[in-house]
Short mmCIF file of C-alpha atoms in Angstrom, two decimals:
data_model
loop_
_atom_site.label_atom_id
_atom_site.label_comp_id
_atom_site.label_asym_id
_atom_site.label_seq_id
_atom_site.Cartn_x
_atom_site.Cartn_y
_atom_site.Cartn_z
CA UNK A 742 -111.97 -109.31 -0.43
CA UNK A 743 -113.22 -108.48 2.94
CA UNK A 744 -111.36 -105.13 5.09
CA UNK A 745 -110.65 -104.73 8.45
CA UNK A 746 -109.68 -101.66 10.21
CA UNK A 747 -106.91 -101.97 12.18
CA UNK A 748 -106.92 -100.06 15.42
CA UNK A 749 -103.08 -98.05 15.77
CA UNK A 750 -102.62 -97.44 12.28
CA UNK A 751 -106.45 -97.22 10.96
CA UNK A 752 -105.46 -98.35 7.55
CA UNK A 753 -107.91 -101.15 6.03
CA UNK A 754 -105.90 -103.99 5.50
CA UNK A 755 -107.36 -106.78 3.53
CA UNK A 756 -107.85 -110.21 5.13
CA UNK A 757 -105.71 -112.80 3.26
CA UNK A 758 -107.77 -115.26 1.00
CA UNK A 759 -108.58 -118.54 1.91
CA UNK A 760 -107.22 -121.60 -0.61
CA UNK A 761 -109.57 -122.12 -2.98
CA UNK A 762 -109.89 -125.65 -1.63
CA UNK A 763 -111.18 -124.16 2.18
CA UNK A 764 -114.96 -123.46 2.50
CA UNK A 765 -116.33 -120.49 2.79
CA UNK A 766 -117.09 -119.02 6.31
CA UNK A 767 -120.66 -118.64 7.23
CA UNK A 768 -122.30 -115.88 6.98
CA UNK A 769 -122.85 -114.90 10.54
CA UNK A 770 -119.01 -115.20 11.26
CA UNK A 771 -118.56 -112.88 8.48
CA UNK A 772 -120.95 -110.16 9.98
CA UNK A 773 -119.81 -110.63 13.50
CA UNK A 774 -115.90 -109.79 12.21
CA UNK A 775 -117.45 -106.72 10.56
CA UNK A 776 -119.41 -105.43 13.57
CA UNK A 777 -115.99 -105.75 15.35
CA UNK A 778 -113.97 -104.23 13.07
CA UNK A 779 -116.11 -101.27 13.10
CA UNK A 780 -116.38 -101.41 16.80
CA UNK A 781 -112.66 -101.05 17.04
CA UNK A 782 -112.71 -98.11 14.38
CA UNK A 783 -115.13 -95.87 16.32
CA UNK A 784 -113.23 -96.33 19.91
CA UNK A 785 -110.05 -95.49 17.88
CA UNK A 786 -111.93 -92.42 16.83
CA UNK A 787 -113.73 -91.68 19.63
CA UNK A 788 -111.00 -89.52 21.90
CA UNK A 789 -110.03 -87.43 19.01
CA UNK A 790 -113.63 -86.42 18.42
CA UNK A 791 -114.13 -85.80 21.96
CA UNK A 792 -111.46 -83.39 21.97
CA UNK A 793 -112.80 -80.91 19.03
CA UNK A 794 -114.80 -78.43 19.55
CA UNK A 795 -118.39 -78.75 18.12
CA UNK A 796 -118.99 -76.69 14.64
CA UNK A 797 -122.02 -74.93 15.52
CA UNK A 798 -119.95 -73.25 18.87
CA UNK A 799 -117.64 -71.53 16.11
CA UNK A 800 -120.06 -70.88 13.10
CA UNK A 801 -122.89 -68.78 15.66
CA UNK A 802 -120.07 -67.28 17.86
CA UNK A 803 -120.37 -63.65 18.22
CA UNK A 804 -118.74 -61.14 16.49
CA UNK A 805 -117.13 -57.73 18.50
CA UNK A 806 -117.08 -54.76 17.48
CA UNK A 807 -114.73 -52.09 19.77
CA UNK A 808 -115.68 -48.87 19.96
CA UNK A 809 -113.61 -46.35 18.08
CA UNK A 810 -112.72 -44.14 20.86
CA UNK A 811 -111.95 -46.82 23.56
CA UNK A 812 -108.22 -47.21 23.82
CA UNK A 813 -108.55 -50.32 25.75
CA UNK A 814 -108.72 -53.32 23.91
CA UNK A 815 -108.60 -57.34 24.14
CA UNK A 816 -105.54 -58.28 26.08
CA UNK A 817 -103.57 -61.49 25.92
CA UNK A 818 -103.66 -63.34 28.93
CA UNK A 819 -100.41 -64.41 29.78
CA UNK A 820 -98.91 -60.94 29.08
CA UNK A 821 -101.55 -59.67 31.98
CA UNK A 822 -100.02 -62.17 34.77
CA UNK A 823 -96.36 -61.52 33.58
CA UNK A 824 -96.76 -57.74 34.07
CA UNK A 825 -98.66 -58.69 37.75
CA UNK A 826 -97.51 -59.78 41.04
CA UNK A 827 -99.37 -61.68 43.26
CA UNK A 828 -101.16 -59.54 46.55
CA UNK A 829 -102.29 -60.44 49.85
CA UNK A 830 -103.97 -57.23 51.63
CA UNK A 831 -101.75 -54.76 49.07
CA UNK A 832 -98.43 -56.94 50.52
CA UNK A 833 -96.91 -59.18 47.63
CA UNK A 834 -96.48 -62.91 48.41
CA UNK A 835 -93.03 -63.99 48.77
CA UNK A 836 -91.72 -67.81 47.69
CA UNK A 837 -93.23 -68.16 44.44
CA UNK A 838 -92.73 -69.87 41.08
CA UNK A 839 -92.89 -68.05 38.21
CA UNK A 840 -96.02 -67.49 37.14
CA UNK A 841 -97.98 -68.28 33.75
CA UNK A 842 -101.22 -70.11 32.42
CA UNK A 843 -100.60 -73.49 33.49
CA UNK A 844 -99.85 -72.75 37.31
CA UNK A 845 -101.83 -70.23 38.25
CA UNK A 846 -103.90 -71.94 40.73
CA UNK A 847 -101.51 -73.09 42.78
CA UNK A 848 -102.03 -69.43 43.98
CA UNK A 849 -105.42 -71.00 45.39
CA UNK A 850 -103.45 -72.78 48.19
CA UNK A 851 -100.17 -70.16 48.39
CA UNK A 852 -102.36 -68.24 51.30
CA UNK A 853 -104.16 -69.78 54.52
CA UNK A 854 -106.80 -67.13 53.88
CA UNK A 855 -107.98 -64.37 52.24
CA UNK A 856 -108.21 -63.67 48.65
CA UNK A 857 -105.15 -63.01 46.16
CA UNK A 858 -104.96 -60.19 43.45
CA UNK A 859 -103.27 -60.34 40.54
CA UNK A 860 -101.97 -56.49 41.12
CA UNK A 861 -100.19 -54.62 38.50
CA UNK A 862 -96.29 -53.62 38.43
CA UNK A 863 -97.18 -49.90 37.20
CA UNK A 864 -98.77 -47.44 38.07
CA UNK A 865 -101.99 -47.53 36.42
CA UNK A 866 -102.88 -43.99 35.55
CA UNK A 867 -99.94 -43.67 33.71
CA UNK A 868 -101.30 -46.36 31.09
CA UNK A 869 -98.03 -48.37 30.17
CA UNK A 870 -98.29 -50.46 26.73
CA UNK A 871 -99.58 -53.79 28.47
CA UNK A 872 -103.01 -52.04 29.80
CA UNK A 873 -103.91 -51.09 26.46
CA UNK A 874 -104.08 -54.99 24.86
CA UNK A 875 -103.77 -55.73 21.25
CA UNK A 876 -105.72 -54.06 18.52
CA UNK A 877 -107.54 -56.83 15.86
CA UNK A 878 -105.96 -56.71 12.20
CA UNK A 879 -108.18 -56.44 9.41
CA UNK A 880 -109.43 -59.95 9.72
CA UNK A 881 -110.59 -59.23 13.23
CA UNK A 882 -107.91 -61.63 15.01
CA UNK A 883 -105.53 -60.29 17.36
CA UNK A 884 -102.09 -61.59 16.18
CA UNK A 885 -99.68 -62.94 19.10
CA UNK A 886 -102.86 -62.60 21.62
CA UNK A 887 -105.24 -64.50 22.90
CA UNK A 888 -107.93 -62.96 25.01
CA UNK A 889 -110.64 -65.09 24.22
CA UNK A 890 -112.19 -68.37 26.24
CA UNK A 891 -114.81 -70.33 25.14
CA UNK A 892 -116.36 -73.30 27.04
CA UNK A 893 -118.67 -75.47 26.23
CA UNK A 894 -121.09 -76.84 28.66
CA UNK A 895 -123.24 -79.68 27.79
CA UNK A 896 -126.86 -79.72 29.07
CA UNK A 897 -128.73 -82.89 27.84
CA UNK A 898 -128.23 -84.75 24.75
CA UNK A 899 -129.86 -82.07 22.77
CA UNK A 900 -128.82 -78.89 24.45
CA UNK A 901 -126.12 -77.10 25.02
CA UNK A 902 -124.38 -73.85 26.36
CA UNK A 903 -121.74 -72.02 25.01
CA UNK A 904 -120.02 -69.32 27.05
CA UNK A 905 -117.78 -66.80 25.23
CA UNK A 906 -115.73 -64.64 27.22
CA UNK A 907 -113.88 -61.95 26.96
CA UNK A 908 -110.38 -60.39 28.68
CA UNK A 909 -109.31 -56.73 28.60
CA UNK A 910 -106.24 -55.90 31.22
CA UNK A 911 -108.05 -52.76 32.30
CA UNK A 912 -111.61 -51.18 32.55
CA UNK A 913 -111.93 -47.42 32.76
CA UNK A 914 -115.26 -46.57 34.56
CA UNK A 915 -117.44 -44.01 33.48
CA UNK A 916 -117.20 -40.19 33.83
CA UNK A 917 -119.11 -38.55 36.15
CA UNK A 918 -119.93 -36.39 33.18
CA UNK A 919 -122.33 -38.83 31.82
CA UNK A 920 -124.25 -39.33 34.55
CA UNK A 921 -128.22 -38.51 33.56
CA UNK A 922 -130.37 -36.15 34.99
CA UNK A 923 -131.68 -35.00 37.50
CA UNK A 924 -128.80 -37.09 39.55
CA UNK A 925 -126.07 -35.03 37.79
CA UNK A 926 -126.72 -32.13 39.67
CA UNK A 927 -125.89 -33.72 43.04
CA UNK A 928 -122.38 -34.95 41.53
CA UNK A 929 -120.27 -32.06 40.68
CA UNK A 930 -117.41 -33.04 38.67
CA UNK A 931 -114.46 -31.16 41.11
CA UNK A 932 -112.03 -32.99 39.17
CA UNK A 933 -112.32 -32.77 35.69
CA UNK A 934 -112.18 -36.31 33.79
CA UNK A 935 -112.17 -38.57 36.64
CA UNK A 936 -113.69 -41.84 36.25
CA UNK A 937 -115.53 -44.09 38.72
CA UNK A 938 -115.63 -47.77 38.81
CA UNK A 939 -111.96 -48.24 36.99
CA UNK A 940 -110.46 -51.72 37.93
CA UNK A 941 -107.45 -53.97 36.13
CA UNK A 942 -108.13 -56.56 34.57
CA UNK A 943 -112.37 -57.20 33.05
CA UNK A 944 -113.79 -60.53 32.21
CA UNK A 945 -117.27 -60.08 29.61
CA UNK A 946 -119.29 -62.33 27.86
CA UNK A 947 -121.91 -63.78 25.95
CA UNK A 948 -124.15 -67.18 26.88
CA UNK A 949 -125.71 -68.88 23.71
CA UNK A 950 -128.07 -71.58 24.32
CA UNK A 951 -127.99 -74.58 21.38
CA UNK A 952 -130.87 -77.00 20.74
CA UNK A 953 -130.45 -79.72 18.54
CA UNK A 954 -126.96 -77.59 17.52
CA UNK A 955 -129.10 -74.12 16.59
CA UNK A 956 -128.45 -71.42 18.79
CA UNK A 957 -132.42 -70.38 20.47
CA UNK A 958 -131.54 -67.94 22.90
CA UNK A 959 -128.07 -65.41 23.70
CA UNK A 960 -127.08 -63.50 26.65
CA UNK A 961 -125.40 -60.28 26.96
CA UNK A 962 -123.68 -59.39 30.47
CA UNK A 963 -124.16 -56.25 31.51
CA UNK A 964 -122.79 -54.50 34.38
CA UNK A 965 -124.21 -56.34 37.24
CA UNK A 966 -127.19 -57.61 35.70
CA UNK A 967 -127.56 -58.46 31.77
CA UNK A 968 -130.15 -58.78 28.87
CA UNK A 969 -131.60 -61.82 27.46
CA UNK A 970 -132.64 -62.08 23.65
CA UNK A 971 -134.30 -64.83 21.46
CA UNK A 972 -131.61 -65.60 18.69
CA UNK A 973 -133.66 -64.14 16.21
CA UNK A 974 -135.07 -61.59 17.92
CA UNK A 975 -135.27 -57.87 16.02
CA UNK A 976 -133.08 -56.54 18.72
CA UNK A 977 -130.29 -58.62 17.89
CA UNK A 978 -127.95 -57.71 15.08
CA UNK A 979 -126.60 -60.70 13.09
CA UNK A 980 -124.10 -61.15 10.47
CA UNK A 981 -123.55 -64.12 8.31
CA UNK A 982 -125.92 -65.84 11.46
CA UNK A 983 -123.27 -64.29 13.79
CA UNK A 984 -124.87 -62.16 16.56
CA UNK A 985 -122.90 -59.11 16.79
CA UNK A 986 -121.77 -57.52 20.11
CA UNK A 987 -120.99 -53.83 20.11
CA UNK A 988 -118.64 -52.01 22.65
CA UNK A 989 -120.62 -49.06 24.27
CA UNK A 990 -118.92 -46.23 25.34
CA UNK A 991 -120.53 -42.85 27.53
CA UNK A 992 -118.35 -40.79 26.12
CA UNK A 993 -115.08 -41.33 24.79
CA UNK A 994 -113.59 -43.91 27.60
CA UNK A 995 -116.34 -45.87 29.24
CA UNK A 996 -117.20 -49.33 30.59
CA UNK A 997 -117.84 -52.10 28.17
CA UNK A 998 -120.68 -53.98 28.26
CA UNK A 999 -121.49 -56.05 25.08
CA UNK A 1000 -125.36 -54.66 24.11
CA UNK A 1001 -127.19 -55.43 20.99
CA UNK A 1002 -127.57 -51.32 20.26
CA UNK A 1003 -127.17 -50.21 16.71
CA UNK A 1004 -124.06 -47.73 16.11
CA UNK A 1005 -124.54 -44.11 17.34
CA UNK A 1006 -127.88 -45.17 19.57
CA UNK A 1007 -127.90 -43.81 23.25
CA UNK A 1008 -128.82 -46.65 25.70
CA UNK A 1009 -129.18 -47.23 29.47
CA UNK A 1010 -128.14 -50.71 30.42
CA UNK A 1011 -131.53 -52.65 31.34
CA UNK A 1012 -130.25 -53.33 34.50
CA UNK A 1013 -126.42 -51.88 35.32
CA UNK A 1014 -124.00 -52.99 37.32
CA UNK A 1015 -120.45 -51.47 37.63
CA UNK A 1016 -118.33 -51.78 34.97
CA UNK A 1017 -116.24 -55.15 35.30
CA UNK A 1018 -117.78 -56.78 37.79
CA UNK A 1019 -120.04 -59.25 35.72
CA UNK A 1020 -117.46 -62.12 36.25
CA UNK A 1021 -117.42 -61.90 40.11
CA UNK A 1022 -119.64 -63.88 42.70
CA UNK A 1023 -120.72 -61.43 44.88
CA UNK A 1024 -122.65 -58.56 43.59
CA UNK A 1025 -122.11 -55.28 43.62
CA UNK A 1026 -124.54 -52.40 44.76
CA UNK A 1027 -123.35 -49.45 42.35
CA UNK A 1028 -126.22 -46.76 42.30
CA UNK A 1029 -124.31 -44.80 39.01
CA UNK A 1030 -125.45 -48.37 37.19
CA UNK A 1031 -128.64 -46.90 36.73
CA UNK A 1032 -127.91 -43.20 35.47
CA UNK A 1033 -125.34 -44.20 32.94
CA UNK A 1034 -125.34 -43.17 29.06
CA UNK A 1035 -124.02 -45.57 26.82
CA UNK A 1036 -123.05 -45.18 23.54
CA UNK A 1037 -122.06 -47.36 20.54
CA UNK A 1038 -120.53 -47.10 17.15
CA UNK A 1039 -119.34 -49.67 14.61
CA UNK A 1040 -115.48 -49.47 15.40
CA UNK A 1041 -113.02 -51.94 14.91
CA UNK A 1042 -114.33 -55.16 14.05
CA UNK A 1043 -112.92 -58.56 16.33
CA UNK A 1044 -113.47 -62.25 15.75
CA UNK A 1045 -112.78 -63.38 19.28
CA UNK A 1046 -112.74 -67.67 17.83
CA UNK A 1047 -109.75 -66.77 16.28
CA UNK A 1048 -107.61 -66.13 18.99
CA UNK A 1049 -109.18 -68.39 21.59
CA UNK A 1050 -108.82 -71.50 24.28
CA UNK A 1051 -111.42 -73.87 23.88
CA UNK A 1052 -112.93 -76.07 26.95
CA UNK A 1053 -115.62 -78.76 27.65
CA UNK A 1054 -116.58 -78.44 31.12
CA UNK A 1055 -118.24 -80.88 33.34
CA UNK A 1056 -121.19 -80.23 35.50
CA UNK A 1057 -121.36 -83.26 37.66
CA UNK A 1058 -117.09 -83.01 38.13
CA UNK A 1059 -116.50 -79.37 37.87
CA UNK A 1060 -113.28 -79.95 35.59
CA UNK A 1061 -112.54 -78.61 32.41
CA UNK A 1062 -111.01 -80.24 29.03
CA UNK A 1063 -109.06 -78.79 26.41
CA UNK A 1064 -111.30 -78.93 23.42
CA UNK A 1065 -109.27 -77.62 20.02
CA UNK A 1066 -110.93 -76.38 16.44
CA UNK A 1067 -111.33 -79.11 14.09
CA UNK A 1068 -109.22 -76.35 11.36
CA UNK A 1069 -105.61 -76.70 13.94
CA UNK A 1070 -103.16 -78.03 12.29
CA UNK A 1071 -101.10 -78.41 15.49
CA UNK A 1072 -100.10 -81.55 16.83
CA UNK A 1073 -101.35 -82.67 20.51
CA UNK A 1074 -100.55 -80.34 23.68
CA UNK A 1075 -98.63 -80.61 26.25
CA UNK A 1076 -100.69 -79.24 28.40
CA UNK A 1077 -103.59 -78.78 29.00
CA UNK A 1078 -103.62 -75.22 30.01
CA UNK A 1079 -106.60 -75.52 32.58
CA UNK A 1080 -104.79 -73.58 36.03
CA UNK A 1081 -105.76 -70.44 34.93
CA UNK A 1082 -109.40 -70.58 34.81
CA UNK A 1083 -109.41 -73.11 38.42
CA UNK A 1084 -107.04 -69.53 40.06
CA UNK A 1085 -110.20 -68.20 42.56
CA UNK A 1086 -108.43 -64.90 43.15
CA UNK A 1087 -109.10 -61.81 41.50
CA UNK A 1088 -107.96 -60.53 38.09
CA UNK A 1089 -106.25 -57.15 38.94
CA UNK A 1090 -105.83 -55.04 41.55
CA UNK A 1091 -108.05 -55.47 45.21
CA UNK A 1092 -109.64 -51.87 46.02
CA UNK A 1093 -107.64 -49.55 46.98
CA UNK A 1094 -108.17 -48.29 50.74
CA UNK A 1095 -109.17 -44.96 51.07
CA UNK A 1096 -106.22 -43.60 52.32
CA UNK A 1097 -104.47 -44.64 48.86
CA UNK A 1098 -102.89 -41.59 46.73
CA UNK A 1099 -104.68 -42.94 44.00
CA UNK A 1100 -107.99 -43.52 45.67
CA UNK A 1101 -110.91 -41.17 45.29
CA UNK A 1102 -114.75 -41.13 46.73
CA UNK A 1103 -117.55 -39.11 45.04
CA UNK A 1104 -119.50 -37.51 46.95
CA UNK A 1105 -123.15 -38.57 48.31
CA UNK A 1106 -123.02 -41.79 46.78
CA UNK A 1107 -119.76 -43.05 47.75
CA UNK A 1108 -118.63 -44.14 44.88
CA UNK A 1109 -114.64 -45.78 44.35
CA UNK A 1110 -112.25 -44.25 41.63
CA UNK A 1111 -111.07 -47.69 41.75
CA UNK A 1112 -112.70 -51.13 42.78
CA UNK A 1113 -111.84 -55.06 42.51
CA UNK A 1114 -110.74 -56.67 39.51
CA UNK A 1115 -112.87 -59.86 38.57
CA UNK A 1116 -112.84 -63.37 39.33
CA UNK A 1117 -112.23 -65.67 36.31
CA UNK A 1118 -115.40 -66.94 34.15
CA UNK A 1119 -115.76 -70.48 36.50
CA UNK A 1120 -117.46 -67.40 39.02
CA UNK A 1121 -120.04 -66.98 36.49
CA UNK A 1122 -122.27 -69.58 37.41
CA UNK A 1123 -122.19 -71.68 34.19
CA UNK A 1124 -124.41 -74.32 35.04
CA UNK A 1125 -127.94 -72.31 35.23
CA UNK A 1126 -131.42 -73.29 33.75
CA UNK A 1127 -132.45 -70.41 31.77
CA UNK A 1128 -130.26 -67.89 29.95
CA UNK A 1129 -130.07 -65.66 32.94
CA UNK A 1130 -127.66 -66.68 36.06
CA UNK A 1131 -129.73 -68.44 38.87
CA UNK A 1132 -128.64 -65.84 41.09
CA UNK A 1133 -128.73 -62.32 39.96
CA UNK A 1134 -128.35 -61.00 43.33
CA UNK A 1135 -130.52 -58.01 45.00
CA UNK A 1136 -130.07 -54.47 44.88
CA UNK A 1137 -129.94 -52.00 47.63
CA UNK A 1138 -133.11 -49.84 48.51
CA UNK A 1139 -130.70 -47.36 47.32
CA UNK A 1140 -130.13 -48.36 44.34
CA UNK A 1141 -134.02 -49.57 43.94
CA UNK A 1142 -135.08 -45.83 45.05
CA UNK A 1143 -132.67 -44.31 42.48
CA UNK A 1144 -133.85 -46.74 39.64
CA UNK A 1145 -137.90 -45.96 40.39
CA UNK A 1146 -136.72 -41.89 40.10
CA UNK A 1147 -134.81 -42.54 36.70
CA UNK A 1148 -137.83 -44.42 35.31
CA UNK A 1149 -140.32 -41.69 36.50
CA UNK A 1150 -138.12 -38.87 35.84
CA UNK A 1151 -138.76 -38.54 31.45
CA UNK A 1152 -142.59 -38.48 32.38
CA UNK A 1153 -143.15 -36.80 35.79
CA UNK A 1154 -140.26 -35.11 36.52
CA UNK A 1155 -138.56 -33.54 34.02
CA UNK A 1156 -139.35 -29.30 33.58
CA UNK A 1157 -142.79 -28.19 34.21
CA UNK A 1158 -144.28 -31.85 34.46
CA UNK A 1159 -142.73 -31.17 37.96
CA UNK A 1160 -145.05 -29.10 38.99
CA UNK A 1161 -148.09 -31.52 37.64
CA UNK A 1162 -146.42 -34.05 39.95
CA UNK A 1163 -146.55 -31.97 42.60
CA UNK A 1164 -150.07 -30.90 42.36
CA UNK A 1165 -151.33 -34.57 42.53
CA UNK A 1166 -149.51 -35.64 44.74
CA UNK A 1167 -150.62 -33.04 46.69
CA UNK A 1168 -153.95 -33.73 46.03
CA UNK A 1169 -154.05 -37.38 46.52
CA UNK A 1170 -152.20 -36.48 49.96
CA UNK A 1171 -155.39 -34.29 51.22
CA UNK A 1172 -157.87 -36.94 50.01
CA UNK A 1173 -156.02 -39.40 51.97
CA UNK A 1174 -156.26 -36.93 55.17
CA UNK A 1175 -159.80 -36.39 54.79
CA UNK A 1176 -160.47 -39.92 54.43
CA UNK A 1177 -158.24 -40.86 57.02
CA UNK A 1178 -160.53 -38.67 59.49
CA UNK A 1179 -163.91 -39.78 58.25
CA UNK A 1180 -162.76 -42.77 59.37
CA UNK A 1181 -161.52 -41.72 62.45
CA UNK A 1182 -164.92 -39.64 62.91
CA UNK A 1183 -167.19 -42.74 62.44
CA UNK A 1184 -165.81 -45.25 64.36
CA UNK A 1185 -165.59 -43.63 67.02
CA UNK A 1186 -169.30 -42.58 67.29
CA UNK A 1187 -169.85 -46.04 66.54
CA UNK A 1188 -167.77 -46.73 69.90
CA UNK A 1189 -170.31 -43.98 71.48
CA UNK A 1190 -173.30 -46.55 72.27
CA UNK A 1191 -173.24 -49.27 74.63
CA UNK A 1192 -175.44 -52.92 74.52
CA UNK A 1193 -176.87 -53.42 77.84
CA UNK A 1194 -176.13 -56.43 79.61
CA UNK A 1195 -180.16 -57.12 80.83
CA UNK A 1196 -183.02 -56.89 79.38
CA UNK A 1197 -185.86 -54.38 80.99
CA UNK A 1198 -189.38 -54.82 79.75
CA UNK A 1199 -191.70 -51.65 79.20
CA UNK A 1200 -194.04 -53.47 81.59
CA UNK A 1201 -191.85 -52.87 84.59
CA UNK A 1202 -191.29 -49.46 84.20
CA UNK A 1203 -192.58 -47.20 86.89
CA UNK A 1204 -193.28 -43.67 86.79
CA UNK A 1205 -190.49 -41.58 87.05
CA UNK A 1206 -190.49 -38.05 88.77
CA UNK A 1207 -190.91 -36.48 85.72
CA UNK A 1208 -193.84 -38.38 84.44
CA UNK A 1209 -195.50 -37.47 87.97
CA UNK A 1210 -194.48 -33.94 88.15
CA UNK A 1211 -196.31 -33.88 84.13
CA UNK A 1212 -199.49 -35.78 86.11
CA UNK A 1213 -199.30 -33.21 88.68
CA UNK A 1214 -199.35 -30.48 86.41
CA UNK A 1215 -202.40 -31.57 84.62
CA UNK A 1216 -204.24 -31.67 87.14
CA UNK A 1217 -204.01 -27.89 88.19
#
């Protein structure tokens, strides 16, 4: 008895027998129904494969752990734009629908021009309940949250990039307590506790790079910069083939930046940037980046695939797809829940101006209390070619000057190796004078003598005076 699979119902149903008096079909009629029928079950199939997301981006996703003393922790999403209002220049925009995931972009066209901010309804030094996000259970998921995004970007046939990222609804800068020597002593801390760099809302995240559906290669953003790893790679902590990301903190509130770092380890990021600002285009030029202690501790543990939206998105069409775990046991979705990520604004609150009560400049450096929130993870250039973003942006000669003293400082600098410094420099600085004026000295004695233009030949020289008055003399 031969099977077909039908195409709505994909149940085999079995082709009716012939009377025993037909003939047989041939053999190549018989093949060529197969070939259909199987034709007609993989196109049936096809769309609901294309909408799951791919094993290996959940079984090699990284695992997050918080850091005990940071009271900040992954946020849902859609609670952060209910407990925000739209901002034009620190005005709100009037006219508008209410807000949630699957409208946000129409904030893209609600403004002729300039740049919308998701600003908060409280004041946010007073911490209300929202800012704080949801803490993971014991399982690591946070329950009634989701502050997680994951998309998927497909390379060739054989590679692919995964982008985890991360929400929080606020980012507390660091302390200018925990700024390293010898820059602390220019920064006096006149008001005890205050923290640079703070900004609602924070978009982080890891890159992992799959060949062949292993992951080779994972980045970690980091301030304004990041760090690069090979997947297995002694600097990168793994569990159960999970990388694991760890929540530095300076001191007891700090920026996060995911880092590789085992618990209780002090580390400067490679190459800082202020805390937040990883998921914006343009970069910032934050000198602290550079003179920041960060510590890490194994704190409360997160599964961020737990709680997460899932998307395919395409290089060539810059749109995104709904991609869903192959575990849901949902039916289809309404919607596709793509506005938020196309919304081009920013995150949280603009920068305050200066004359804001709540704004604050450190100073020497000029640092901001508080800065921009973030643009949304399509700002985070996720088409590249290697693991680092194509464009990582240039630091200030500031910031360049302050990053050559921090690396010279724990050799040359630091107590009586001062004084070493000194005394070479020093020296090298005379040897350079004195060479500088034998140099000086010598070419211009070499300017001293002149070429003649003509020739005179020894034959055609006359006496002189003096050879006759040396004649004369003789003969006396």
């Amino acid at each position: 008895m031969v099977t077909v699979c039908g195409t709505l119902s994909r149940r085999c149903l079995p082709l009716q027998p012939r009377l025993a008096a037909a003939a047989a079909p041939p053999l190549w009629l018989l093949l060529l129904l197969l070939l259909a029928a199987a034709a007609q079950c993989i196109l049936a199939d096809a769309p609901e494969n294309a909408s799951l997301v791919p094993d290996h981006v959940i079984r090699y996703a990284p695992l997050v752990w918080l850091h005990s003393q940071d009271p900040f922790r992954p946020a849902d999403l859609l609670e952060h734009v209910r407990h925000t209002t739209p901002t034009l220049d620190q005005e709100p925009i009037p006219g508008l629908p209410a807000l949630h995931l699957d409208n946000l972009a129409l904030l893209n066209h609600a403004v002729d021009a300039g740049r919308v901010a998701l600003t908060s309804n409280d004041d946010v030094t007073t911490l209300p309940p929202w800012l704080l996000g949801t803490l993971p259970d014991e399982a690591g998921r946070t329950v009634n949250a989701t502050p997680c995004v994951v998309i998927v970007v497909e390379r060739d046939h054989d590679e692919l990039d995964a982008f985890y990222f991360y929400f929080y609804s606020y980012d507390r800068g660091a302390n200018l307590t925990q700024v390293l020597p010898p820059l602390n002593s220019l920064i006096q801390d006149t008001q005890h506790g205050m923290h640079f760099g703070d900004h609602v809302g924070d978009w982080e995240h890891n890159m992992v790079r799959f060949r062949h559906q292993k992951p080779v290669g994972i980045y970690y953003s980091q301030h304004q910069d990041g760090a690069v790893y090979g997947w297995h790679d002694a600097a990168v902590e793994r569990r159960d083939e999970r990388a694991c990301t760890r929540r530095p903190s300076c001191s007891a509130h700090t920026a996060r930046t995911p880092t590789t770092r085992q618990p209780g380890k002090r580390n400067s990021p490679p190459h800082g940037l202020a805390p937040g600002t990883d998921a914006q285009t343009t970069h910032s030029h934050h000198i602290h980046d550079e003179v920041l202690i960060d510590y890490c501790d194994a704190g409360t543990a997160w599964d961020p695939v737990l709680s997460a939206y899932f998307y395919r998105f395409d290089p060539a069409t810059r749109l995104l797809a709904r991609l869903f775990p192959s575990s849901a046991t949902a039916g289809p979705s309404t919607s596709n829940l793509t506005s938020f990520l196309y919304y081009t604004g920013l995150w949280g609150d603009a920068k305050y101006p200066d004359d804001h009560p709540l704004q604050k400049t450190v100073p020497y450096f000029g640092l901001k209390r508080f800065v921009s929130g973030p643009e949304g993870p399509l700002a985070k250039q996720l088409v590249r070619q290697g693991l680092f973003p194509d464009d990582r942006g240039t630091k200030s000669w500031t910031q360049r000057a302050v990053g050559v003293l921090m690396a010279l400082y724990p050799c040359c600098l630091r107590g009586w190796r001062k004084w070493v410094a000194l005394a070479s420099l020093a020296c090298v600085a005379v040897a350079a004078a004195l060479s500088l004026r034998h140099g000086v000295r010598r070419c211009r004695r070499r300017r001293g003598y002149r070429k003649l233009d003509t020739e005179i030949p020894l034959g055609d020289v006359s006496a002189t005076p003096l050879l006759r008055s040396s004649q004369e003399e003789r003969r006396r």
